[in-house]
XYZ file of C-alpha atoms in Angstrom:
368
model
C 0.000 0.000 0.000
C 1.358 3.484 -0.721
C 0.953 6.117 2.091
C -0.507 9.514 1.331
C 1.817 12.495 1.834
C 0.744 14.984 4.513
C -0.746 18.348 3.703
C 2.038 20.683 4.882
C 0.180 23.815 3.943
C -2.713 23.016 6.312
C -0.374 22.211 9.265
C 1.606 25.396 8.916
C -1.623 27.371 8.829
C -2.776 25.779 12.118
C 0.538 26.514 13.886
C 0.421 30.070 12.713
C -3.090 30.387 14.160
C -1.977 29.097 17.589
C 1.002 31.432 17.759
C -1.146 34.394 16.975
C -3.675 33.274 19.615
C -0.976 32.905 22.275
C 0.476 36.254 21.431
C -2.851 37.886 22.012
C -4.148 35.759 24.992
C -1.069 35.227 27.274
C -3.118 36.220 30.307
C -5.512 33.359 29.655
C -2.551 30.968 29.598
C -1.228 32.196 32.939
C -4.655 31.828 34.493
C -4.904 28.248 33.217
C -1.498 27.366 34.658
C -2.418 28.872 38.032
C -5.614 26.844 38.181
C -3.741 23.640 37.339
C -1.188 24.376 40.121
C -3.913 25.144 42.727
C -5.740 21.912 42.017
C -2.505 19.932 42.353
C -1.557 21.549 45.715
C -5.016 21.116 47.248
C -5.081 17.456 46.232
C -1.740 16.758 47.935
C -2.792 18.609 51.157
C -5.975 16.576 51.291
C -3.997 13.327 51.263
C -1.659 14.573 54.027
C -4.541 15.691 56.265
C -5.936 12.174 56.318
C -2.612 10.770 57.539
C -1.887 13.525 60.156
C -4.804 15.762 61.173
C -3.929 19.377 61.892
C -3.950 20.819 65.467
C -7.277 22.075 66.761
C -7.178 25.303 68.723
C -10.863 25.288 69.596
C -11.940 23.694 72.928
C -12.287 19.934 72.413
C -15.749 18.434 72.375
C -16.394 15.858 75.117
C -16.415 12.407 73.608
C -18.502 9.482 74.774
C -15.589 7.070 74.258
C -13.360 6.221 77.260
C -10.430 8.531 77.889
C -6.973 7.163 77.325
C -4.669 6.976 80.319
C -1.878 9.558 80.217
C 1.445 8.359 78.893
C 3.428 9.690 81.884
C 2.878 6.475 83.861
C 0.466 8.054 86.375
C -3.290 7.750 86.765
C -3.529 11.432 87.693
C -3.629 13.809 84.721
C -1.478 16.960 84.934
C -4.620 18.988 85.672
C -7.130 16.989 87.733
C -10.046 19.354 87.508
C -13.295 18.522 85.816
C -15.747 21.236 84.740
C -18.806 21.432 86.964
C -21.017 20.180 84.130
C -18.985 16.970 83.966
C -19.167 16.135 87.704
C -21.471 13.198 88.259
C -22.233 10.558 90.896
C -21.916 7.901 88.234
C -18.612 5.996 87.972
C -16.086 7.320 85.484
C -14.644 5.331 82.607
C -11.535 4.527 84.661
C -11.096 0.949 85.708
C -11.743 0.077 89.352
C -8.060 -0.693 89.970
C -7.029 2.721 88.641
C -9.638 4.446 90.803
C -8.396 2.683 93.935
C -4.825 3.813 93.272
C -5.918 7.384 92.661
C -5.213 9.355 95.905
C -7.723 12.022 95.022
C -10.370 9.378 94.489
C -9.453 7.887 97.890
C -10.129 11.198 99.605
C -13.438 11.504 97.805
C -14.503 7.993 98.797
C -13.379 8.244 102.462
C -16.223 7.031 104.625
C -17.557 9.090 107.471
C -17.366 6.753 110.445
C -19.224 9.114 112.722
C -22.295 7.546 114.277
C -25.155 9.421 115.871
C -24.362 9.182 119.577
C -27.106 9.862 122.126
C -24.799 10.527 125.107
C -22.431 13.424 125.644
C -20.186 11.916 128.329
C -19.247 8.535 129.744
C -18.141 7.522 133.234
C -15.952 4.420 133.021
C -15.865 2.612 136.370
C -14.027 -0.502 137.551
C -14.149 -0.833 141.342
C -12.085 -3.146 143.500
C -13.699 -4.790 146.515
C -12.903 -6.983 149.491
C -12.867 -10.668 148.720
C -12.108 -14.031 150.244
C -10.585 -16.906 148.362
C -13.301 -19.222 147.058
C -16.154 -16.716 147.346
C -18.134 -15.274 144.431
C -20.494 -12.412 143.673
C -22.902 -13.539 146.389
C -20.413 -12.504 149.062
C -20.975 -9.154 150.893
C -18.042 -7.405 149.190
C -17.090 -3.879 150.234
C -15.647 -1.402 147.761
C -12.043 -0.453 148.510
C -11.155 1.505 145.326
C -13.329 3.921 143.326
C -11.629 4.857 140.010
C -13.428 6.679 137.181
C -12.371 7.932 133.742
C -14.510 10.760 132.375
C -14.745 10.583 128.582
C -16.136 13.108 126.126
C -16.460 13.493 122.357
C -13.914 15.512 120.438
C -15.823 15.817 117.164
C -19.545 15.741 117.917
C -21.468 17.582 115.199
C -24.682 19.576 115.459
C -26.498 16.450 114.271
C -25.048 14.468 117.193
C -22.607 12.414 115.115
C -19.149 11.580 116.465
C -16.397 8.959 116.397
C -13.549 10.444 118.447
C -13.820 9.753 122.169
C -11.156 10.750 124.673
C -10.529 10.774 128.423
C -10.656 14.319 129.758
C -10.230 13.663 133.499
C -9.872 10.955 136.129
C -11.063 10.423 139.685
C -9.562 7.906 142.092
C -9.961 7.255 145.778
C -9.389 4.273 148.018
C -12.296 3.416 150.299
C -12.187 2.278 153.921
C -14.269 -0.888 154.541
C -16.447 -0.929 157.655
C -18.025 -4.369 157.993
C -14.713 -6.258 157.789
C -11.953 -3.614 157.875
C -9.143 -6.159 157.677
C -8.157 -7.139 154.136
C -7.404 -10.753 153.391
C -4.028 -11.652 151.973
C -5.838 -13.016 148.918
C -7.422 -9.593 148.370
C -4.113 -7.734 148.670
C -2.379 -10.145 146.298
C -5.194 -9.825 143.756
C -5.698 -6.044 143.798
C -2.350 -4.755 145.031
C -4.187 -2.616 147.614
C -2.558 -2.592 151.042
C -4.063 -2.377 154.489
C -2.374 0.974 155.077
C -4.016 2.457 151.982
C -7.548 1.590 153.072
C -6.930 2.512 156.715
C -6.159 6.096 155.720
C -8.944 6.310 153.115
C -12.384 7.948 153.582
C -15.448 5.750 153.997
C -17.899 5.173 151.152
C -20.296 7.999 152.068
C -17.453 10.545 151.975
C -16.175 9.190 148.670
C -19.656 9.653 147.165
C -19.643 13.293 148.265
C -16.154 13.831 146.839
C -17.175 12.298 143.554
C -20.368 14.372 143.398
C -18.197 17.499 143.548
C -16.139 16.055 140.694
C -19.293 15.613 138.594
C -20.543 19.098 139.425
C -17.174 20.597 138.536
C -17.458 19.075 135.051
C -21.040 20.271 134.609
C -22.616 16.818 134.670
C -24.929 17.279 137.673
C -26.565 20.116 139.519
C -24.392 20.846 142.574
C -27.409 21.292 144.868
C -29.918 18.641 143.789
C -27.470 16.149 142.287
C -29.713 15.703 139.252
C -27.958 15.088 135.943
C -27.914 18.126 133.671
C -26.025 16.426 130.817
C -26.588 13.098 129.134
C -23.990 10.720 130.534
C -23.941 7.012 131.285
C -21.913 4.588 133.353
C -19.668 2.071 131.580
C -18.023 -1.000 133.073
C -16.476 -4.330 132.179
C -19.614 -6.390 132.599
C -22.590 -5.400 134.751
C -20.970 -6.384 138.040
C -19.533 -3.067 139.248
C -22.815 -1.185 139.591
C -25.292 -4.090 139.613
C -23.489 -5.959 142.392
C -20.758 -3.993 144.176
C -22.393 -0.552 144.276
C -25.807 -1.910 145.326
C -24.196 -4.001 148.087
C -22.070 -1.111 149.292
C -25.005 1.286 149.456
C -26.807 -1.254 151.665
C -23.822 -1.877 153.967
C -23.081 1.861 154.270
C -26.795 2.712 154.685
C -26.359 5.209 151.858
C -29.232 5.700 149.414
C -28.096 5.397 145.822
C -27.623 8.911 144.406
C -29.648 10.039 141.412
C -26.505 10.279 139.315
C -25.765 6.591 139.988
C -29.153 5.262 138.956
C -30.028 4.177 135.467
C -28.876 1.606 132.949
C -25.218 0.733 132.399
C -23.189 0.286 129.223
C -21.723 -3.216 129.459
C -18.480 -2.797 127.500
C -17.698 -6.517 127.684
C -21.016 -7.354 126.072
C -20.602 -4.738 123.339
C -17.152 -6.000 122.349
C -18.231 -9.644 122.478
C -21.214 -8.982 120.194
C -19.024 -6.911 117.864
C -16.464 -9.740 117.668
C -19.170 -12.230 116.674
C -20.559 -9.879 114.029
C -17.079 -9.184 112.648
C -16.258 -12.867 112.334
C -19.505 -13.418 110.408
C -19.864 -10.380 108.122
C -22.643 -12.061 106.111
C -24.881 -12.241 109.175
C -27.787 -9.832 108.808
C -29.174 -10.128 112.358
C -27.444 -9.263 115.588
C -27.320 -11.738 118.484
C -30.185 -11.308 120.918
C -29.627 -10.135 124.463
C -30.156 -13.670 125.789
C -28.063 -15.510 123.215
C -24.893 -17.179 124.444
C -21.787 -15.231 123.460
C -18.258 -15.846 124.634
C -17.445 -13.374 127.388
C -14.178 -11.496 126.787
C -12.133 -10.064 129.650
C -10.267 -6.772 129.233
C -7.053 -8.215 127.695
C -9.163 -10.282 125.285
C -11.215 -7.229 124.341
C -8.045 -5.317 123.494
C -6.832 -8.223 121.388
C -10.164 -8.573 119.585
C -10.010 -4.906 118.603
C -6.406 -5.138 117.437
C -5.117 -2.823 120.183
C -1.805 -3.105 122.074
C -1.778 -5.331 125.127
C -3.106 -4.408 128.570
C -1.232 -1.489 130.075
C -0.570 -1.550 133.813
C -1.526 -4.080 136.471
C -4.536 -6.339 136.128
C -7.105 -5.912 138.929
C -5.740 -2.492 139.783
C -8.905 -0.430 139.628
C -7.396 2.606 137.934
C -5.428 0.510 135.412
C -8.489 -1.583 134.557
C -10.506 1.600 134.104
C -7.935 3.179 131.800
C -7.820 0.090 129.600
C -11.614 -0.038 129.395
C -11.440 3.596 128.262
C -9.056 2.508 125.488
C -11.646 -0.048 124.392
C -14.345 2.635 124.428
C -12.234 4.918 122.249
C -11.708 2.153 119.702
C -15.389 1.199 119.631
C -16.276 4.817 118.928
C -13.648 4.981 116.180
C -15.196 1.902 114.547
C -18.611 3.559 114.436
C -20.280 1.640 117.270
C -23.274 3.345 118.844
C -22.508 3.683 122.565
C -25.548 3.510 124.803
C -26.500 1.667 128.017
C -28.600 -1.470 127.678
C -28.022 -3.252 130.994
C -30.656 -2.415 133.599
C -29.727 -2.021 137.269
C -32.030 -2.704 140.201
C -30.924 -0.518 143.133
C -33.309 -2.444 145.438
C -31.779 -5.820 144.740
C -31.376 -7.997 147.825
C -29.144 -10.900 148.830
C -29.983 -13.490 151.475
C -27.296 -12.167 153.841
C -29.035 -8.790 154.072
C -30.891 -7.957 157.271
C -31.811 -4.444 158.307
C -30.087 -1.602 156.391
C -26.395 -1.917 157.121
C -26.752 -5.343 158.776
C -24.971 -8.414 157.431
C -26.413 -11.746 158.635
C -23.141 -13.576 159.104
C -24.776 -16.895 159.932
C -25.932 -17.084 156.313
C -22.398 -16.805 154.950
C -21.492 -20.385 155.766
C -23.781 -21.421 152.942
C -22.131 -19.113 150.416
């Protein structure tokens, strides 16, 4: 096949037309080049923005997705302040383990252990009394030491809530026995009280008057009538001190029980024993009844049950026993236990050795 030769005249005419057009429309050419360049640049920027988004200077919008933990190895961001609108009672997106390690969260979750306490003051009493070897609580014991720790709240609120109890003063006096003034050797060995100490001591009636002045000085009773003017209660290790020893002594001394001595007693031994049972069975929803059998804990055992240091002082020294019972009271208050008396006392209780007021029927003691 033979190819046709091109038409050179037509091609030269077309080139001449383009040159003349470019000579007259160079502005149009520049505009076209600028548009091509703009489109190219914007396309490249769009691809880069997908790979690395630009910084945002506007306030960030709160996202519903969980926040990432900071990369500085701490659970606490550099600024731990949330706007008021973001504060909520609902749990945050942090894991429970992170929240427990967060010291600020610990302060926020700190429980208020204060319990509403109905009494303003407590009189902790642990008397010592005459005793014979082999005798029990049926014996006509006479009080030979009267020690009391006065305790008050440090942090009681206007709503009556408190958990910090402290000893603010003490009272102590030995007491001279009158029915059998001579102490047995067993009694001296047990209590550490000597014959010389009780010989020089006031009798029970005088000790009651001295103690009434102590109560009046602290604003607990009216100095003239002896009526309580503040809410206070007696506390002892078991019910024995007031239920047995005080009632017996008032009979032997022919001293009517003062108004400030009457009323129910807080049995600290019972409270700690019930608390120990409840603590060992946290799933129990009901408390033991008043008549249920619970292991009775003495003072050293109470201290141990509460995780406190061992007994301080001499066992069966009235003032040392009283101080350690006060330590137990302080710990019970700190643990949020409601402190109130629940042991009733009968000031007219009688024993078979009682005759007329102040009279001990000694012929009945052989059967004790």
